[in-house]
Short mmCIF file of C-alpha atoms and ligand atoms in Angstrom, two decimals:
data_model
loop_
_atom_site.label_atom_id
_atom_site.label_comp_id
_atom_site.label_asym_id
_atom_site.label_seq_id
_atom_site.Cartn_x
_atom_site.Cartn_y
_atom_site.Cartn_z
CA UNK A 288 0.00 0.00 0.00
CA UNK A 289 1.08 3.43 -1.03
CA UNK A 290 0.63 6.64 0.61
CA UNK A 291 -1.43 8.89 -2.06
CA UNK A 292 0.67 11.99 -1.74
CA UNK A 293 4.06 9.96 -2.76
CA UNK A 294 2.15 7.92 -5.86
CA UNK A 295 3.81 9.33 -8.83
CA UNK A 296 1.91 8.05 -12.34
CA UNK A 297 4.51 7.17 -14.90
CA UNK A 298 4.82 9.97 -16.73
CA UNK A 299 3.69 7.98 -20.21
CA UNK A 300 0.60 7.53 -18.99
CA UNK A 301 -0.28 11.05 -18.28
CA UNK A 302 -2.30 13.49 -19.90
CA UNK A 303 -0.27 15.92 -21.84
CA UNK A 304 -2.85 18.85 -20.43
CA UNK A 305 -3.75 17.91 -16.99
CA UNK A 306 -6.98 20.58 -16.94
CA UNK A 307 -10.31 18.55 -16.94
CA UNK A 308 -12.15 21.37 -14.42
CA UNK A 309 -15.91 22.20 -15.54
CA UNK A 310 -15.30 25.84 -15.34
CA UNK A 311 -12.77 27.83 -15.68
CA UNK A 312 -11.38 24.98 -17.78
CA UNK A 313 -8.62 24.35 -20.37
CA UNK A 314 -7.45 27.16 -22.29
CA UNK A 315 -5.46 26.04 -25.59
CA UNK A 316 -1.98 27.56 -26.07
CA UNK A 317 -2.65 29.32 -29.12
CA UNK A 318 -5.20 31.65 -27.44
CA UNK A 319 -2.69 32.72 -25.09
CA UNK A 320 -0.12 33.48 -27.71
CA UNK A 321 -2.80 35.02 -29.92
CA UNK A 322 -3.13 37.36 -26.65
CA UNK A 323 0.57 38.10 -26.35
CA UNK A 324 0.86 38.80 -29.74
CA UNK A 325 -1.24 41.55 -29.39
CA UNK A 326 -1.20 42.59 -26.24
CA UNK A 327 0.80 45.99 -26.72
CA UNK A 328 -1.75 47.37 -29.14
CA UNK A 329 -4.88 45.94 -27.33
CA UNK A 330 -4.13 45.58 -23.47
CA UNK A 331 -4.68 48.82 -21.85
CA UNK A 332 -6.43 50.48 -24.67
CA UNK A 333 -9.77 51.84 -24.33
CA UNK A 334 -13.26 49.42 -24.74
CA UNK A 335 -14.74 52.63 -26.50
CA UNK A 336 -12.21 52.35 -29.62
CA UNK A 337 -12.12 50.59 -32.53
CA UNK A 338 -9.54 47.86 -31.54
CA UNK A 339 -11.74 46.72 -28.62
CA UNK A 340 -15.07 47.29 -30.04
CA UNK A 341 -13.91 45.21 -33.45
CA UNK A 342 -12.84 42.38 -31.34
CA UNK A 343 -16.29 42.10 -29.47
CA UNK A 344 -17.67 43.18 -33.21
CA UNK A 345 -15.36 39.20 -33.97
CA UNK A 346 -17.38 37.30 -31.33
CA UNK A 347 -20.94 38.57 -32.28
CA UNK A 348 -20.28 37.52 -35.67
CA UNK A 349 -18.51 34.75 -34.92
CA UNK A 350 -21.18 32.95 -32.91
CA UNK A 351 -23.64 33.94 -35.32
CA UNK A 352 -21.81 32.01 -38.03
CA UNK A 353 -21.37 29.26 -35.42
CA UNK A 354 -24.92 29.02 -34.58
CA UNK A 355 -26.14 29.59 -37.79
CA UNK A 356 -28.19 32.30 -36.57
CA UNK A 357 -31.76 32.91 -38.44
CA UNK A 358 -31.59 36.42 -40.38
CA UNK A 359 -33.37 38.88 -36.80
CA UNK A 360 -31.40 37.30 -33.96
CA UNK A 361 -28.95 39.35 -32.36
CA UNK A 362 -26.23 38.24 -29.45
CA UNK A 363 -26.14 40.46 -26.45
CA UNK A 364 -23.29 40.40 -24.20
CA UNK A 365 -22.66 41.97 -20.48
CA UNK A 366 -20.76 41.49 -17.44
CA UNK A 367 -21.97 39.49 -14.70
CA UNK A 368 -21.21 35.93 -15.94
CA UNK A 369 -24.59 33.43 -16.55
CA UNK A 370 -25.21 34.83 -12.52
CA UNK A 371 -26.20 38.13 -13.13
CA UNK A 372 -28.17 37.27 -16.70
CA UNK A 373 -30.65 34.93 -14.23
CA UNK A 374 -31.24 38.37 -12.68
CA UNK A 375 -31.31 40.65 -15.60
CA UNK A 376 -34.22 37.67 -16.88
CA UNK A 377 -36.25 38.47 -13.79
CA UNK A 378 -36.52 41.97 -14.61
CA UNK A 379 -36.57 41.93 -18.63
CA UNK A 380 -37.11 38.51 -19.87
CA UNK A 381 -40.31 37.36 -17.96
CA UNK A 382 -42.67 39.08 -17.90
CA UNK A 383 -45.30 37.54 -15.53
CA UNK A 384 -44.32 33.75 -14.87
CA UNK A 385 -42.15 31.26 -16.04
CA UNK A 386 -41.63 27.54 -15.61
CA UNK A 387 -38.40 25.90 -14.59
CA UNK A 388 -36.99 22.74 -15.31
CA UNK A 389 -34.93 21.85 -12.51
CA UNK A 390 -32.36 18.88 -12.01
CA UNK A 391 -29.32 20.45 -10.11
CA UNK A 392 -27.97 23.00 -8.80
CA UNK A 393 -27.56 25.95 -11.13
CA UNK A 394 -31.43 25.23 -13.02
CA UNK A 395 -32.60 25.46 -9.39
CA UNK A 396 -30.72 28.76 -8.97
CA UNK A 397 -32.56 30.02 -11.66
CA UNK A 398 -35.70 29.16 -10.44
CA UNK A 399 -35.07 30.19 -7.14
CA UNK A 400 -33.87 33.64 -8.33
CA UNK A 401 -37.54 33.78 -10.00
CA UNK A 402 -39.22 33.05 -6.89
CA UNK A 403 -37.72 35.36 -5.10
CA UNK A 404 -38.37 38.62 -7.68
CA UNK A 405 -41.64 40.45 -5.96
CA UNK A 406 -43.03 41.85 -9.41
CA UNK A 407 -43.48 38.16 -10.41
CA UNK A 408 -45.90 35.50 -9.77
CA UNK A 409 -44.39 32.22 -8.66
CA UNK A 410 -42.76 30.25 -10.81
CA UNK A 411 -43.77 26.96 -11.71
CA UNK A 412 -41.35 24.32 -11.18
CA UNK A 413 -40.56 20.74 -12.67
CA UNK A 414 -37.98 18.82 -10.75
CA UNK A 415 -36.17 15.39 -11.39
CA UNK A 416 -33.53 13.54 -9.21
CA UNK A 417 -30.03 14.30 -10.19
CA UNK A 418 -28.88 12.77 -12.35
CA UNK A 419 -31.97 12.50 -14.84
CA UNK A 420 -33.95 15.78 -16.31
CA UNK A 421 -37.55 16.72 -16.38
CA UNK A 422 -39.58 17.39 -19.72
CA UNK A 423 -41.28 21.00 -20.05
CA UNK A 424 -45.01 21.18 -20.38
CA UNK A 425 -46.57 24.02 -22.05
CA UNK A 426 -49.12 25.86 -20.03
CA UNK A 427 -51.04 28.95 -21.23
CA UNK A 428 -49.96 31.07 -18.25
CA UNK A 429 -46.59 30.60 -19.07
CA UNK A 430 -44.33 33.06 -20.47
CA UNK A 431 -40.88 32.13 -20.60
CA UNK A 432 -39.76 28.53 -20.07
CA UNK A 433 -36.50 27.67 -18.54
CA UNK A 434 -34.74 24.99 -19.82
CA UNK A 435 -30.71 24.19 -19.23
CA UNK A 436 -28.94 22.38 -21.95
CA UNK A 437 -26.44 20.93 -19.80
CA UNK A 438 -26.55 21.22 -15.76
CA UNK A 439 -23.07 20.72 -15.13
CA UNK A 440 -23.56 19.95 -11.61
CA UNK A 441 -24.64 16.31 -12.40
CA UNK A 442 -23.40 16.03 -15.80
CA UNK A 443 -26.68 15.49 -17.50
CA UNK A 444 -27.38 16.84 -20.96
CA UNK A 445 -31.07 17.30 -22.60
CA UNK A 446 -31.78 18.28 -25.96
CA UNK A 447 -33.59 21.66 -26.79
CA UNK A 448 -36.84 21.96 -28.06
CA UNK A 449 -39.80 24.52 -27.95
CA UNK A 450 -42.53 22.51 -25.67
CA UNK A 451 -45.62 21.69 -28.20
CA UNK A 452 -47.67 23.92 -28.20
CA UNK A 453 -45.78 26.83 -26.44
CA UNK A 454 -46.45 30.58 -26.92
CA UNK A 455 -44.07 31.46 -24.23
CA UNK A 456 -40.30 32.10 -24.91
CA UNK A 457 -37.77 29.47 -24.58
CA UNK A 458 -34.65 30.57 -22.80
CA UNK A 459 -32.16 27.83 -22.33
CA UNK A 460 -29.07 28.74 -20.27
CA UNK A 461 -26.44 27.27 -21.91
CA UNK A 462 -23.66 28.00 -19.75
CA UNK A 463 -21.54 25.06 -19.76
CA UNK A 464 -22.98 23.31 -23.61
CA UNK A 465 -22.59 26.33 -25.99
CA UNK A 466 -20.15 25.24 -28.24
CA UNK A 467 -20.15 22.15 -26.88
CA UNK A 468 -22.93 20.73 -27.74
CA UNK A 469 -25.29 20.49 -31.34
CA UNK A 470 -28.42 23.16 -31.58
CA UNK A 471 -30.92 24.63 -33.60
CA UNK A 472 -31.85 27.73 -32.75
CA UNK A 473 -35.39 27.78 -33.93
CA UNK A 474 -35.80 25.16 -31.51
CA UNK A 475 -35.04 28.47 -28.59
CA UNK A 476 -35.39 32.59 -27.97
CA UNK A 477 -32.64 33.03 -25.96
CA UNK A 478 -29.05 30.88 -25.35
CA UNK A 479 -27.16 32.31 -22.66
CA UNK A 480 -23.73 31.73 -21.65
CA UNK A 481 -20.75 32.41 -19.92
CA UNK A 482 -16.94 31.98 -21.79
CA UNK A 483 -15.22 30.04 -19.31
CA UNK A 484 -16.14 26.26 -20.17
CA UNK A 485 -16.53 25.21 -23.86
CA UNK A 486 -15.13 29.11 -24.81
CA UNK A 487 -12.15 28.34 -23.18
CA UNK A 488 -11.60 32.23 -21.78
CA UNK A 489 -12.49 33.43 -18.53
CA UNK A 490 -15.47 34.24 -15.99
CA UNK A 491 -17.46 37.33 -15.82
CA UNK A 492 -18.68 37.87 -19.06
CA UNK A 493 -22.19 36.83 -20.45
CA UNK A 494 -23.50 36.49 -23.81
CA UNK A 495 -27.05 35.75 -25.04
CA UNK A 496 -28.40 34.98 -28.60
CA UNK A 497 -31.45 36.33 -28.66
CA UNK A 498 -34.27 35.54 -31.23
CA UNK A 499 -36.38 38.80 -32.62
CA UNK A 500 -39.32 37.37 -29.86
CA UNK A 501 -37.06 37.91 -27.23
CA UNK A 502 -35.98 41.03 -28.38
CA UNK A 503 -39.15 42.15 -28.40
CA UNK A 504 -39.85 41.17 -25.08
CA UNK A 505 -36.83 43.31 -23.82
CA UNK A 506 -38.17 45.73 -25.64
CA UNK A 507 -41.11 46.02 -24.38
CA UNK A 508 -40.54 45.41 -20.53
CA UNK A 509 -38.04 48.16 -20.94
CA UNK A 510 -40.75 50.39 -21.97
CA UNK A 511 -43.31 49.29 -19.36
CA UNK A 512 -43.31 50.29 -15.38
CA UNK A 513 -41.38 48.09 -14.03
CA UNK A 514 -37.90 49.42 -12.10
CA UNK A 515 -35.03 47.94 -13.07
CA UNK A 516 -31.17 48.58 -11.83
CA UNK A 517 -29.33 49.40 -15.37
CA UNK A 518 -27.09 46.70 -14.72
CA UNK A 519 -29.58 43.88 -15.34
CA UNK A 520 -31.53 45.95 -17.36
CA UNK A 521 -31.53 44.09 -21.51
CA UNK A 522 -32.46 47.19 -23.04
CA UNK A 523 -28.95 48.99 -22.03
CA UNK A 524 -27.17 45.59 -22.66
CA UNK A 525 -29.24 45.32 -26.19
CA UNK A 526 -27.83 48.75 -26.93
CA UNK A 527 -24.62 48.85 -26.24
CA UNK A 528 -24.26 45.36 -27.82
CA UNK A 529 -25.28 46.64 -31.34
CA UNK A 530 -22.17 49.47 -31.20
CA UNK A 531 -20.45 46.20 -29.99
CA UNK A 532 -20.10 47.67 -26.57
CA UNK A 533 -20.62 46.52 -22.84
CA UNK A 534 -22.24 48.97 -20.31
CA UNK A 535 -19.39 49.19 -18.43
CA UNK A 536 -15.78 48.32 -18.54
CA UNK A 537 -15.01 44.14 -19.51
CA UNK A 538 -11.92 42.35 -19.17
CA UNK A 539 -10.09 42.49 -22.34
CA UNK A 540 -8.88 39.20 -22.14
CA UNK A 541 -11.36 37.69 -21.84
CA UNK A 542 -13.04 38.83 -25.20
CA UNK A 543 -9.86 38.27 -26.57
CA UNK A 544 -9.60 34.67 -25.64
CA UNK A 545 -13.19 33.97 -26.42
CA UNK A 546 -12.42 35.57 -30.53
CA UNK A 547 -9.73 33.27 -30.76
CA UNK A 548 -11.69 30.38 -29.18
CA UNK A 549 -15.16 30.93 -31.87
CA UNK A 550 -12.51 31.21 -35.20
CA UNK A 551 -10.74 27.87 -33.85
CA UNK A 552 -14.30 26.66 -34.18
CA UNK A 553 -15.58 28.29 -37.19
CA UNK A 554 -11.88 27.53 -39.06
CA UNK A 555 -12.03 23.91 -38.23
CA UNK A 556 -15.79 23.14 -39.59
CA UNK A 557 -17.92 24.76 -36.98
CA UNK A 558 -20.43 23.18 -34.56
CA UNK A 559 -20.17 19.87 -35.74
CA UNK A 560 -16.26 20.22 -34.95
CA UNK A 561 -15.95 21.08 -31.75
CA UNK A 562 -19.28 19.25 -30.70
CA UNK A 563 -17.91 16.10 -32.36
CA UNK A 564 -15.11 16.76 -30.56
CA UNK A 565 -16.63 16.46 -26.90
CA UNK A 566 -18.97 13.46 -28.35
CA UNK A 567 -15.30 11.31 -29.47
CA UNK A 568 -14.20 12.45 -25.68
CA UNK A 569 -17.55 10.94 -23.89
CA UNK A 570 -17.39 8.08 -25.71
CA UNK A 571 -14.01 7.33 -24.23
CA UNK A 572 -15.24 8.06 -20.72
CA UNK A 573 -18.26 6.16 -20.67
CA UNK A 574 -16.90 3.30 -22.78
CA UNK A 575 -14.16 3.16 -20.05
CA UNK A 576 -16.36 3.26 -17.51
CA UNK A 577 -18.86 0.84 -18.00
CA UNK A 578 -16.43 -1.70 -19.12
CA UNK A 579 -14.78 -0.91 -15.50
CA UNK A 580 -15.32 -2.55 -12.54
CA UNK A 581 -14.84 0.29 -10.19
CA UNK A 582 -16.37 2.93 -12.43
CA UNK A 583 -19.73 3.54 -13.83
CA UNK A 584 -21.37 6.18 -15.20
CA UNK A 585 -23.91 8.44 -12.78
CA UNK A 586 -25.90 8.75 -15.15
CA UNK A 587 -27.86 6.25 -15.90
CA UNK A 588 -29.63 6.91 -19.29
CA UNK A 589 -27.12 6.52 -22.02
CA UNK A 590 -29.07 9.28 -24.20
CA UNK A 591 -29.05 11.87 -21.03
CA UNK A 592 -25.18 11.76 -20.29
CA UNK A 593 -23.29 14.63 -21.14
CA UNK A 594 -20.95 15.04 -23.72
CA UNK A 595 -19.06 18.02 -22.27
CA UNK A 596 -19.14 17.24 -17.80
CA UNK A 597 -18.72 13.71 -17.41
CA UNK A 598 -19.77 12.38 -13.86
CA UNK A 599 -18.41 8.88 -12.94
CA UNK A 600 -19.14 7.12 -9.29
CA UNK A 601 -16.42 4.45 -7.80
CA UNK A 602 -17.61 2.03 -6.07
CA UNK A 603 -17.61 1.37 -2.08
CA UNK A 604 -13.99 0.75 -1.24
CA UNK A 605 -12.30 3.03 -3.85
CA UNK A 606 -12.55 6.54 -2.90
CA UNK A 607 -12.63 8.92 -5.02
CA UNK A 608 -11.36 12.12 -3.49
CA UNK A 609 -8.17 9.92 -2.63
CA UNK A 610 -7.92 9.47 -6.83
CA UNK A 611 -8.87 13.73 -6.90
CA UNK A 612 -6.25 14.02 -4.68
CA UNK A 613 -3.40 11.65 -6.38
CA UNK A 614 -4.16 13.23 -9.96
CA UNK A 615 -4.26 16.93 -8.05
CA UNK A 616 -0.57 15.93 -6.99
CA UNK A 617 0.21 14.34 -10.78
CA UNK A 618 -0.94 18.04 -11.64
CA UNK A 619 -4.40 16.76 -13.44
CA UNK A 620 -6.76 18.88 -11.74
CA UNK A 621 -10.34 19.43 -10.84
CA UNK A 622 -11.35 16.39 -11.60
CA UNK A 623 -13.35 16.95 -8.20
CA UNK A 624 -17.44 16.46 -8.14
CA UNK A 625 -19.94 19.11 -7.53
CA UNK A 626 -19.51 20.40 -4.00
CA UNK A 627 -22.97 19.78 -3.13
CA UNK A 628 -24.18 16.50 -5.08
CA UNK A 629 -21.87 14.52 -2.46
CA UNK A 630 -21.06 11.55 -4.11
CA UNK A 631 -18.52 9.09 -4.20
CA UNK A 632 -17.77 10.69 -7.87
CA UNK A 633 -15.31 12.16 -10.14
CA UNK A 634 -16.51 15.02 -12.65
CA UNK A 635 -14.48 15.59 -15.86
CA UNK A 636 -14.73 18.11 -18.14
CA UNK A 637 -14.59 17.17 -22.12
CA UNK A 638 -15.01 21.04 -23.64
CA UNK A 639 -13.19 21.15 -27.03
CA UNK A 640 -10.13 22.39 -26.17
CA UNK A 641 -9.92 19.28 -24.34
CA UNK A 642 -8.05 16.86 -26.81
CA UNK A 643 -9.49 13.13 -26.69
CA UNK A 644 -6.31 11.26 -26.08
CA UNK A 645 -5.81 13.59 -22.92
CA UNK A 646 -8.91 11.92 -21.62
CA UNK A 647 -7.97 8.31 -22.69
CA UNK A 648 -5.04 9.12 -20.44
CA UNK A 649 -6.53 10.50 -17.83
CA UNK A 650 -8.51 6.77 -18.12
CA UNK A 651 -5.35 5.03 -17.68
CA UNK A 652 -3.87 7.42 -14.75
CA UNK A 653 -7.29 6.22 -13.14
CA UNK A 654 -6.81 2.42 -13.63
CA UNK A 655 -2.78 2.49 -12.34
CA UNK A 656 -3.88 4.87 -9.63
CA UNK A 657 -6.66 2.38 -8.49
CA UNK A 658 -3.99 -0.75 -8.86
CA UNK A 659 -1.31 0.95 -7.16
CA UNK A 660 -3.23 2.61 -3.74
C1 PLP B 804 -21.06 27.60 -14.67
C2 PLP B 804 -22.50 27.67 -14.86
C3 PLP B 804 -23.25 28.77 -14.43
C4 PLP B 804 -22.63 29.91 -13.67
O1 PLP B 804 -21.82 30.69 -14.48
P1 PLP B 804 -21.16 32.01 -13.88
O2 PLP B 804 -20.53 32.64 -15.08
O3 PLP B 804 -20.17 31.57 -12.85
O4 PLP B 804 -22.22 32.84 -13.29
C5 PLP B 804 -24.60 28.78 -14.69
N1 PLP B 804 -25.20 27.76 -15.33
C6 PLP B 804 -24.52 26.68 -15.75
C7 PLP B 804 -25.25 25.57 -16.44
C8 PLP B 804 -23.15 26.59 -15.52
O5 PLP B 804 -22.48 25.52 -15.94
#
């Protein structure tokens, strides 16, 4: 029996990139060059100029060619991360109740952020166990419906689709599968998201395709009663997103890293690329761990488990914060499950920058950790 701080995994087993965290995750190499090659005309110039302002000008174009946005849907983008866009949604995206599908912890968050706005009625809210997801169910009261395309807490993945026989908008936060994972946006209104997970840059930004419905809608809660703080408030973030602006001041970086993470998509085929590129990575996890006998997949529907935040549970008598740990000291890191879902579980992130063979490795590091302890 080894000690796990003193296991050292042969080296030619290793992952060549040892990042597998589920936000902020893996960011490639040639984003951070792309960065330093410009960093003495962009960093530390002004977000109201035309270097800035064409980069952020890059990534609304760039999704929309990634997307393959219809002709009348626009991408917003703030600061605030997906956080702050649940809150700008309670002011100018529902307008009297919505209906949440919840099945971990950041759909609930949603929801609960809902709830807890006084000019709203209460939401209505369909839950199922981690691990699985609910199915929306249109309802004439309903306004907006809530849907999340991959709750990375639990590593389960649903596919998007307008409930028959909707009239409400369909927002779909997206946080952790844009990029990640297929879409078609007539199938939503708006597709939110964050950059740090399949966009490889960092927190604190948020971006939202919106479709001309939503639009609308901002448009028109703007224009009605209700009080909203300017920083949550769509109509600002609509505006200053067409002049391919933020309200206030961003991190430069980050848009930076973000442009260069969209054209790596859009040069290399698009969706299908870097989706097909998390789907070759999950079928490496999963085939690994079902033909394991330690390892199995949480989730137990083969069509609901994520292609982009894979969850595997060891079983009794192989723990698997000791294997966190041992990879954590082989410097493969976050490989650590949800805080809160507190299971005997590993969570691994397959975004696109994440190269396949990396996670075929970090298979192997797993099985010679497991035989050596
Ligand atoms: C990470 C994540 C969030 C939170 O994003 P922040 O930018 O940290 O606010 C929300 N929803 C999902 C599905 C996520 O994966």
């Amino acid at each position: 029996m080894s000690s796990p701080d003193t296991l050292r995994i042969p080296t030619e087993l290793l992952p060549r990139d040892g990042r597998f965290g589920s936000g902020p995750s893996k960011i490639r190499d040639a984003q951070i060059a792309a960065l330093v090659a410009d960093a003495p005309t962009y960093l530390g110039t002004s977000h109201r100029q035309a270097t800035v302002r064409n980069k952020v000008g890059e990534v609304r174009d760039g999704l929309r060619a990634l997307f393959g946005l219809p002709d009348g849907y626009e991408v917003l983008l703030g600061n605030g991360g997906a956080t702050c866009f649940w809150d700008a949604a309670t002011f100018h995206l529902i307008e009297r109740k919505s209906q949440h599908l919840t099945f971990g912890e950041f759909s609930a968050k949603f929801a609960s952020a809902a709830k807890d706005a006084p000019h709203l009625e209460d939401p209505e809210v369909i839950s199922a166990d981690a691990g699985s997801h609910p199915y929306a169910l249109a309802h004439e009261d309903i306004d907006l419906y809530a849907l999340t395309h991959n709750e990375t807490s639990t590593g389960v993945m649903m596919p998007i689709e307008r409930p028959a026989g909707a009239s409400g908008l369909v927002a779909v936060d997206a946080t952790s599968a844009a990029g990640g994972l297929m879409v078609d946006p007539t199938q939503f209104d708006v597709y939110y998201f964050a950059p740090q997970k399949s966009f490889a840059s960092d927190g604190g930004l948020w971006l939202a395709v919106c479709s001309p419905a939503a639009v609308e809608r901002i448009e028109s809660l703007a224009a009605s009663s209700r009080w909203t703080p300017a920083f949550f408030d769509l109509k600002v973030a609509l505006d200053n997103s067409r002049l391919n602006q933020t309200y206030n001041t961003p991190g430069l970086a980050t848009i930076h890293l973000l442009a260069s993470q969209i054209a790596w998509m859009n040069d290399n085929g698009g969706l299908a690329f870097s989706a097909g590129r998390s789907t070759r990575s999950a079928e490496i996890l999963y085939a690994w761990a079902e033909a394991s006998e330690f390892a199995t997949p949480f989730v137990t529907n083969p069509a609901h488990r994520s292609h982009v935040v894979g969850t595997i549970d060891f079983a009794e008598g192989v723990d698997a914060s000791v294997i966190a740990k041992v990879l954590r000291a082989n410097g493969v890191v976050d490989t650590d499950p949800y805080r809160k879902l507190g299971r005997n579980q590993l969570r691994i992130a397959m975004f696109p920058s994440v190269d396949s063979e990396d996670v075929a490795a970090l298979c192997a590091s797993i099985n010679w950790i497991v035989g050596n302890l």
